[in-house]
Coordinates of C-alpha atoms in Angstrom, one line a residue:
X74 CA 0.0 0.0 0.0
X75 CA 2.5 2.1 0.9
X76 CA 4.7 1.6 -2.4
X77 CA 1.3 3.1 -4.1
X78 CA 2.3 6.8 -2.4
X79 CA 2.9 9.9 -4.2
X80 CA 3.9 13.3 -4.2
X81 CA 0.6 14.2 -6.2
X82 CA -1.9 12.1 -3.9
X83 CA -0.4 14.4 -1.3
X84 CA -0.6 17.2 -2.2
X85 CA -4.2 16.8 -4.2
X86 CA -5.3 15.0 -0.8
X87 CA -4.4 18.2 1.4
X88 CA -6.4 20.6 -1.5
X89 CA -9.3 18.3 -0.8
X90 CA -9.4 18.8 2.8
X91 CA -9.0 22.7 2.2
X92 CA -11.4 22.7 -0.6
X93 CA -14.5 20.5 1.4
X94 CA -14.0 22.1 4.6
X95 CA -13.6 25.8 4.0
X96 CA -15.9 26.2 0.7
X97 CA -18.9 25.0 2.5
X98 CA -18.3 24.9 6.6
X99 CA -20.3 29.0 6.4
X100 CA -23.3 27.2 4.7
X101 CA -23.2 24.5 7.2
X102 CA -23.5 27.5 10.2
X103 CA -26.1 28.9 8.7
X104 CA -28.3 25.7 8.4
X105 CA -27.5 24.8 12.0
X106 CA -27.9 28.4 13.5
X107 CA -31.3 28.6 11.5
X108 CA -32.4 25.2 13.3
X109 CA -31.8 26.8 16.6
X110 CA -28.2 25.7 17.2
X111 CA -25.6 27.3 19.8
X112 CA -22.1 28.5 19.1
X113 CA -21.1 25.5 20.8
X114 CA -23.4 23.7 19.2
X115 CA -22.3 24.4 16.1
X116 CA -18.3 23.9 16.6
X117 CA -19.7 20.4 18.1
X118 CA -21.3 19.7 15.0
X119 CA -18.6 20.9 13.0
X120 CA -15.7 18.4 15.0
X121 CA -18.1 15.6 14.7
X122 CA -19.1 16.0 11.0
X123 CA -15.3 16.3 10.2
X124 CA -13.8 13.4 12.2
X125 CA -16.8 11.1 10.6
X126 CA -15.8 12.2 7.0
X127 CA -12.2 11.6 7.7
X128 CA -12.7 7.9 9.4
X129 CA -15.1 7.2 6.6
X130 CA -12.5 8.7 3.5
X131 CA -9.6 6.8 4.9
X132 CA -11.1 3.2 5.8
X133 CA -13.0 3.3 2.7
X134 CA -10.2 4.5 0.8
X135 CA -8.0 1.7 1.9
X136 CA -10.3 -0.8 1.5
X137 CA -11.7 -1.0 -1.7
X138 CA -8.5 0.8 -3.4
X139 CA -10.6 3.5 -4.5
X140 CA -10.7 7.4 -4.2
X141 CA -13.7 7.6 -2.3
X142 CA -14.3 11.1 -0.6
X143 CA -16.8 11.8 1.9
X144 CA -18.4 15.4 2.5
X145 CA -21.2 17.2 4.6
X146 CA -24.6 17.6 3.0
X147 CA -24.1 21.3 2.3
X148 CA -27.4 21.2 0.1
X149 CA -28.7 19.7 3.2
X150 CA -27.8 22.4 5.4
X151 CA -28.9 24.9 2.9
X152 CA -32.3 23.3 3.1
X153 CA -32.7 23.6 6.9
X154 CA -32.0 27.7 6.2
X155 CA -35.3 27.4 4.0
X156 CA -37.0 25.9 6.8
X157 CA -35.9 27.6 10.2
X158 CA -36.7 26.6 13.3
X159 CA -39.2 24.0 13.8
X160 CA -41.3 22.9 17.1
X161 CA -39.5 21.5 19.6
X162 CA -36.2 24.1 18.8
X163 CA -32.8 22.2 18.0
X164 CA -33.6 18.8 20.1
X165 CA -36.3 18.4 17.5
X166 CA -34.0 19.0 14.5
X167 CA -31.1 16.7 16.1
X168 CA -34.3 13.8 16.3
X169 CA -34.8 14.6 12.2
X170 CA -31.0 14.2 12.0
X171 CA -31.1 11.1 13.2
X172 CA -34.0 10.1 11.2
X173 CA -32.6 10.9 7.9
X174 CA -29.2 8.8 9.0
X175 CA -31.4 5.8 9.1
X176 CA -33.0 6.5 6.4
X177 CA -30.1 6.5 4.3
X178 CA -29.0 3.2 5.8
X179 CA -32.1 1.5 4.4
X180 CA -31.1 3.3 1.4
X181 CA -28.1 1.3 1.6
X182 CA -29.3 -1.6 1.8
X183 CA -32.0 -1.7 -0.9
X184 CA -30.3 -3.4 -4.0
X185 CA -32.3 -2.1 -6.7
X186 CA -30.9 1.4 -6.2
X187 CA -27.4 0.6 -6.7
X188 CA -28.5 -0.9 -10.0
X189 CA -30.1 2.3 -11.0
X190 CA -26.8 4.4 -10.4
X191 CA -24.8 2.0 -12.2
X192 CA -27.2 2.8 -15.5
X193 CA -26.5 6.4 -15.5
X194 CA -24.8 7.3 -18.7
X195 CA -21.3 8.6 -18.4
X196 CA -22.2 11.6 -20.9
X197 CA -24.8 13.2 -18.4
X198 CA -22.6 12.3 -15.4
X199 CA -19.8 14.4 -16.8
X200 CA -22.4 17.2 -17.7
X201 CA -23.7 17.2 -14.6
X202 CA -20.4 17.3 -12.8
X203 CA -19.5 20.3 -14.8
X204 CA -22.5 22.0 -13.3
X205 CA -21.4 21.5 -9.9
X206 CA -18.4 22.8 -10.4
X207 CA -19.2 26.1 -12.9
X208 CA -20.1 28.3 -10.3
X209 CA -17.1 27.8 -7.4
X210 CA -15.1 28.0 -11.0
X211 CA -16.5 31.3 -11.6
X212 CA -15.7 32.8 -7.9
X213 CA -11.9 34.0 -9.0
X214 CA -13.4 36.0 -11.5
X215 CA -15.9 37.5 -9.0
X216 CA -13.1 38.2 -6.6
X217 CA -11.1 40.4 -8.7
X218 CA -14.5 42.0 -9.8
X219 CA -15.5 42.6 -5.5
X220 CA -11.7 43.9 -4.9
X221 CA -9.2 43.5 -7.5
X222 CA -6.3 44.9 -5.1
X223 CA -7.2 41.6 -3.2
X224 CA -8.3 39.2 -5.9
X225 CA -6.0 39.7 -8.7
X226 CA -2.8 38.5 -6.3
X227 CA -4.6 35.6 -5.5
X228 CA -5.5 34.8 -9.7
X229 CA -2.3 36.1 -10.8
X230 CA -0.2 34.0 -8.2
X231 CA -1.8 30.8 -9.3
X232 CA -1.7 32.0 -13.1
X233 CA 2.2 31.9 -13.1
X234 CA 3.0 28.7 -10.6
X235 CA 0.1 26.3 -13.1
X236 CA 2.0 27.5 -16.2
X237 CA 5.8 26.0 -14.6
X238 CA 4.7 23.8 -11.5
X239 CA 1.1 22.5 -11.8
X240 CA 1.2 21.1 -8.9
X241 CA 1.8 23.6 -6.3
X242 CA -0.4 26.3 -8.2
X243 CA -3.3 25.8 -5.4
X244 CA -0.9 25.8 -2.8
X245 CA 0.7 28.9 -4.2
X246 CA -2.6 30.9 -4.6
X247 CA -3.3 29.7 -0.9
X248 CA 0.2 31.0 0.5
X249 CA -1.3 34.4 -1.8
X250 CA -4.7 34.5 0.3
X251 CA -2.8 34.3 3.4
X252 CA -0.6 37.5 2.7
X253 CA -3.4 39.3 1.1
X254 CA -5.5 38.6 4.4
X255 CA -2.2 39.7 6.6
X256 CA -1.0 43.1 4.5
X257 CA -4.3 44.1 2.5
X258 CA -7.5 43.4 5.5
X259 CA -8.1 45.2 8.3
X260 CA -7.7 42.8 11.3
X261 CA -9.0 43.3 14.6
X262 CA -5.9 43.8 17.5
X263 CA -7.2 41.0 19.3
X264 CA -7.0 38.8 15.6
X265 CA -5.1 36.2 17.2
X266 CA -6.0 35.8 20.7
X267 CA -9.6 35.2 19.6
X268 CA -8.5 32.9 17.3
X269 CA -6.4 30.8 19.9
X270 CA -9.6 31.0 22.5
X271 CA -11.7 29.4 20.4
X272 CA -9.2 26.8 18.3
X273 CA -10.6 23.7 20.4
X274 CA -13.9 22.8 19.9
X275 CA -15.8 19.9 22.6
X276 CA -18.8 17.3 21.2
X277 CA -21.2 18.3 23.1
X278 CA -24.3 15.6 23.2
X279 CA -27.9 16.8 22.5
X280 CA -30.8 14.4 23.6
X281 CA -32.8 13.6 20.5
X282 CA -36.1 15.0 20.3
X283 CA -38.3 12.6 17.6
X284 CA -41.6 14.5 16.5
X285 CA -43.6 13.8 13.3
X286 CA -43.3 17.4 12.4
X287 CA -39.6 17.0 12.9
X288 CA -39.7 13.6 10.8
X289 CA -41.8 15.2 7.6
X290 CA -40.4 18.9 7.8
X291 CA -36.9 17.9 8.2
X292 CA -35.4 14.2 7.9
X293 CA -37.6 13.7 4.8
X294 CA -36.6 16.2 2.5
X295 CA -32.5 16.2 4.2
X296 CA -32.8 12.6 3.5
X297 CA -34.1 13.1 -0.4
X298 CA -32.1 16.2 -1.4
X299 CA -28.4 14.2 0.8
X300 CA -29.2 11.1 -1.7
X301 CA -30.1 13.0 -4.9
X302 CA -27.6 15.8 -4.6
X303 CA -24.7 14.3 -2.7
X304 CA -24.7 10.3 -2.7
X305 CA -25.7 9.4 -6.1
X306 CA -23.8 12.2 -7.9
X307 CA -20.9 10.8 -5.9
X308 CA -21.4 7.4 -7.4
X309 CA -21.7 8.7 -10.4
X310 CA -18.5 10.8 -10.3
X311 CA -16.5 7.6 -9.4
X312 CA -17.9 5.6 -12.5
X313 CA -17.5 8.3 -15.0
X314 CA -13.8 8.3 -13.8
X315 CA -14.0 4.0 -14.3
X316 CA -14.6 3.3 -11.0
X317 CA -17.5 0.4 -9.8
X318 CA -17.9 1.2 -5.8
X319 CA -20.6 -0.7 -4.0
X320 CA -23.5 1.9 -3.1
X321 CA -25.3 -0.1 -0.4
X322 CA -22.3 -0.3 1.6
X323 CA -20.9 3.1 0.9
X324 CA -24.6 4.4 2.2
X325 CA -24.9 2.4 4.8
X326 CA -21.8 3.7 6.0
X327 CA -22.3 7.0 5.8
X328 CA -25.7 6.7 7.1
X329 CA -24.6 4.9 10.5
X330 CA -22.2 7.9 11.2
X331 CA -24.8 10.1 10.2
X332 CA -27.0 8.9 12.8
X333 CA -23.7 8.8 15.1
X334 CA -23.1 12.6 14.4
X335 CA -26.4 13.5 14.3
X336 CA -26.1 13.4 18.0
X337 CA -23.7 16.0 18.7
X338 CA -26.0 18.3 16.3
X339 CA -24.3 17.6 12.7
X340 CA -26.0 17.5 9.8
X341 CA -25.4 14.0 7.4
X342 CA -22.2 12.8 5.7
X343 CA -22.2 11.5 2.4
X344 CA -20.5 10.6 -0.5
X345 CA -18.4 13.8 -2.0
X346 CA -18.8 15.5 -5.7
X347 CA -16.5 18.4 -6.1
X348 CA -13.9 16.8 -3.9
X349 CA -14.5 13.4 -5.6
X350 CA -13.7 14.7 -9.1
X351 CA -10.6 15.9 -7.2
X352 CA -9.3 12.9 -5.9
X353 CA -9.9 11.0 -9.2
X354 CA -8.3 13.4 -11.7
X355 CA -4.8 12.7 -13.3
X356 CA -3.7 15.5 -11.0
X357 CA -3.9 13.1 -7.8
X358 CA -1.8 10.8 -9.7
X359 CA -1.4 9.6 -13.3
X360 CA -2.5 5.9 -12.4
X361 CA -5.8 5.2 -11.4
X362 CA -5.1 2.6 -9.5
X363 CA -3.1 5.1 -7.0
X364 CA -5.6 7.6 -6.7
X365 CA -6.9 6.4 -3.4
X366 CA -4.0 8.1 -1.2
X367 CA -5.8 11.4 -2.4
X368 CA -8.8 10.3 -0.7
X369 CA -6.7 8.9 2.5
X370 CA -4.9 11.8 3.1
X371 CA -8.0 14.0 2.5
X372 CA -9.5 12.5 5.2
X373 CA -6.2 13.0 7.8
X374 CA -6.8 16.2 6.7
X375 CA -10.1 16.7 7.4
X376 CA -9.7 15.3 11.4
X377 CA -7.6 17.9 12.2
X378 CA -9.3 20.5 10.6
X379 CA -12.2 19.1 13.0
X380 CA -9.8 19.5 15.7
X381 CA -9.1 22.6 15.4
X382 CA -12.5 23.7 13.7
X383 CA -13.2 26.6 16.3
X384 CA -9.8 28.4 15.2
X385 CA -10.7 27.7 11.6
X386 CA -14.0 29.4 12.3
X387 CA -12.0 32.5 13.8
X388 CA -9.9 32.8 11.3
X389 CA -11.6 32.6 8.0
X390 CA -14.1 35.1 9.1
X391 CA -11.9 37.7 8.9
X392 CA -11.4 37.5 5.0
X393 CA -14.4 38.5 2.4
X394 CA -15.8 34.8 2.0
X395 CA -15.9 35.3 -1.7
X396 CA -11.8 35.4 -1.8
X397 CA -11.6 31.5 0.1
X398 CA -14.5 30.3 -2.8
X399 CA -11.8 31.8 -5.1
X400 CA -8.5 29.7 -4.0
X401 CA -10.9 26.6 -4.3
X402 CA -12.4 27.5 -7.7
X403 CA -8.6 28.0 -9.1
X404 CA -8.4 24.5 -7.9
X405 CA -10.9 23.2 -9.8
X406 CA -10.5 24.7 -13.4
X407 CA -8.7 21.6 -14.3
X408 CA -11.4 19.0 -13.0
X409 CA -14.2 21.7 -14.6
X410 CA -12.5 21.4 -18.0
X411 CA -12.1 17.5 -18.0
X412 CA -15.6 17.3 -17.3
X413 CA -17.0 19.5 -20.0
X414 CA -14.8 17.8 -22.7
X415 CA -16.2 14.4 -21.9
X416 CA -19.3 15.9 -21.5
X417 CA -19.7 17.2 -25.0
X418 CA -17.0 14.6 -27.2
X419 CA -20.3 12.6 -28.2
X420 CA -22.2 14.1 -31.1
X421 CA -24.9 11.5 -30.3
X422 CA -25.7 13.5 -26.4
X423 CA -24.7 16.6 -26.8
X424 CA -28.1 18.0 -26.5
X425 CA -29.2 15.3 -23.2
X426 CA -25.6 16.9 -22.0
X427 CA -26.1 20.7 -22.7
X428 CA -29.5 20.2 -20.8
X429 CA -28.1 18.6 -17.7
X430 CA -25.3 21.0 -17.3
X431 CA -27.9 24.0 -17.8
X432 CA -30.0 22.5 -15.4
X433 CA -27.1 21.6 -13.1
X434 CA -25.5 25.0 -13.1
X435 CA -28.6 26.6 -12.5
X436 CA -28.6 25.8 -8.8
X437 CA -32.4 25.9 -8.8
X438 CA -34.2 23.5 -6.8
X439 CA -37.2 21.9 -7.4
X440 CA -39.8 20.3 -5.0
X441 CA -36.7 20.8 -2.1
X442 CA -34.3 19.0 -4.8
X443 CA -31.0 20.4 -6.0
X444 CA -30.5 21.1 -9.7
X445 CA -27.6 18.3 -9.8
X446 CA -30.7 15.5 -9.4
X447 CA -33.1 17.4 -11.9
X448 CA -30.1 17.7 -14.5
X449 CA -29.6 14.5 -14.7
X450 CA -33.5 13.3 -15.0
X451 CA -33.9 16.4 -17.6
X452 CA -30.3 15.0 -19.7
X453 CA -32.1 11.2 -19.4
X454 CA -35.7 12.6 -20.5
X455 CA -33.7 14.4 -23.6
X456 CA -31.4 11.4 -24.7
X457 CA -34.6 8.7 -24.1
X458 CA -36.5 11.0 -26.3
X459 CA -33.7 11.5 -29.0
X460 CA -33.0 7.8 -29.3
X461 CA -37.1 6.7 -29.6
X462 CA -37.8 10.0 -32.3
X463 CA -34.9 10.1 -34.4
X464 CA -34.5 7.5 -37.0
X465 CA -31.6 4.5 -37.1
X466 CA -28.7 4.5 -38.7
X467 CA -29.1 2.2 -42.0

């Protein structure tokens, strides 16, 4: 195993950390704070949800030889800002929590959906893939357009390393962010002293609270928008990069720590999609069959960044948000490209393609349901429909 370690898995495994942790950990205080959650609370969650994503990326990883990446359902949390506090206050939402983790355990263990991932064409999985990735792609742009005395460092820094030394072009751009934040943002005097008090988060247990309302407001649609938007993209993502992971046990895993976590106030874990396309690119290492120490180091990564989630917290505030979405995005320009290309090579599915990467992109939910899960029933409805209305080939 070891002999299968690389420079590249490394390094890609450290950006994946960076990239699933910091791009998202904001929308995951928001969902929380909207259920009712304390600052505690929430740094509870955050240890919890980051330790289980670790454990789960690195015994996965190891096990089936695979790049598998585990992440927080951010759609998830976005959903719970939609829906606020519900009766019963945050008890109630942790009883939901743990609702939805057994719900995707069952999930798990239902054959017949593992069949129906396996049959999504590779065409619309790329397509839709490039959706999920358009708009963090788009945030370096937006950064020089919010500050460009604060962005264009950041851009320009990663512009020059990518063209000589691909590989430490995100790193780079990081190391940029950093001095911009020191030399170009007003920080408070006490910067570092509040960012050493709060550095160590505690778990902090929460009796579950089950209530019907709590079960149909909350744990059904976290349940349906975690599966459609997180775990079967995930899937997906691994097959279009010639991968065959077994879904029932890769839910029912993530679903028991769900449950697990759900306890100390975190929101599910579930199979990854950006960081997933990260850990299988050519970038993480040129032989597939190596890719999986991206995965394994991603998730040492991730445990400490629990660990020391509170600093994190501290720290990140101070910058604009939109310049941290911008390191990530220069990050995944390369997986973004390799997407769309695979996406679009057929001339046969270009149309089912440019439809699920519309819809995709988009971001607009339906019915509670993320625009990754709509782009890929809109791409199937279009290619179905080409295939049984335009004539065979004679």
């Amino acid at each position: 195993m070891l002999k299968d370690f690389s420079v590249s898995a490394l390094m890609m495994g450290l950006l994946t950390a960076f990239v699933g942790f910091i791009s998202s950990f904001a929308v995951i205080m928001q969902g929380l704070q909207a259920m009712g959650a304390s600052a505690p609370e929430i740094a509870s969650a955050l240890l919890a949800q980051s330790v289980s994503m670790g454990l789960l990326a690195i015994v996965f990883s190891s096990w089936l030889r695979m790049p598998i990446s585990i992440a927080w359902s951010t759609p998830g949390a976005a959903l719970l800002s939609g829906i606020g506090m519900i009766e019963g206050g945050f008890p109630a939402a942790v009883g939901a929590f743990v609702i939805c983790g057994a719900l995707i355990v069952l999930s798990g263990l239902f054959r017949p959906l593992g069949r129906a991932i396996r049959a999504i064409p590779a065409p619309l999985a790329n397509a839709m893939l490039a959706g999920i990735l358009l708009s963090l792609c788009l945030a370096p742009v937006k950064a020089v357009a919010f500050n460009a005395a604060l962005g264009l460092p950041i851009v320009l820094t990663w512009m020059v390393v990518v063209a000589r030394w691909r590989l430490w072009a995100v790193p780079a751009s990081l190391g940029a962010l950093i001095l911009v934040l020191i030399f170009g943002v007003d920080l408070p005097p006490d910067a570092m002293a509040q960012i050493g008090a709060a550095i160590h988060p505690d778990l902090t247990f929460i009796a579950p609270v089950f209530t019907i309302h709590g079960a149909i407001s909350v744990a059904i649609p976290l349940f349906i928008v975690t599966m459609a938007s997180q775990n079967i993209p995930g899937i997906a993502i691994l097959k279009v990069h010639h991968y065959e992971p077994p879904p029932g046990v890769l839910f029912a895993g993530t679903g028991m720590f769900s449950i697990l976590g759900g306890l100390v106030g975190g929101v599910p874990v579930n199979m990854a999609a950006i960081t997933a396309a990260m850990c299988c690119s050519d970038d993480a290492n040129p032989d597939p069959a190596k890719r999986y120490w991206a995965a394994i180091v991603g998730g040492f990564g991730y445990i400490v960044l629990g660990l020391i989630a509170g600093g994190i917290i501290a720290f990140v505030s101070l910058a604009p948000p939109i310049l941290l979405q911008a390191v990530a995005g220069l990050g995944l320009i390369g997986a973004f490209s390799n997407a769309a290309f695979a996406a679009y090579r057929e001339p046969e599915t270009r149309e089912a393609s440019a439809i699920t990467f519309l819809v995709t992109a988009s971001g607009t939910s339906f019915a509670g349901v993320s625009g990754a899960f709509w782009g890929l029933v809109a791409g199937g409805l279009m290619m179905a429909l080409t295939r049984f209305i335009r004539p065979a080939k004679t």
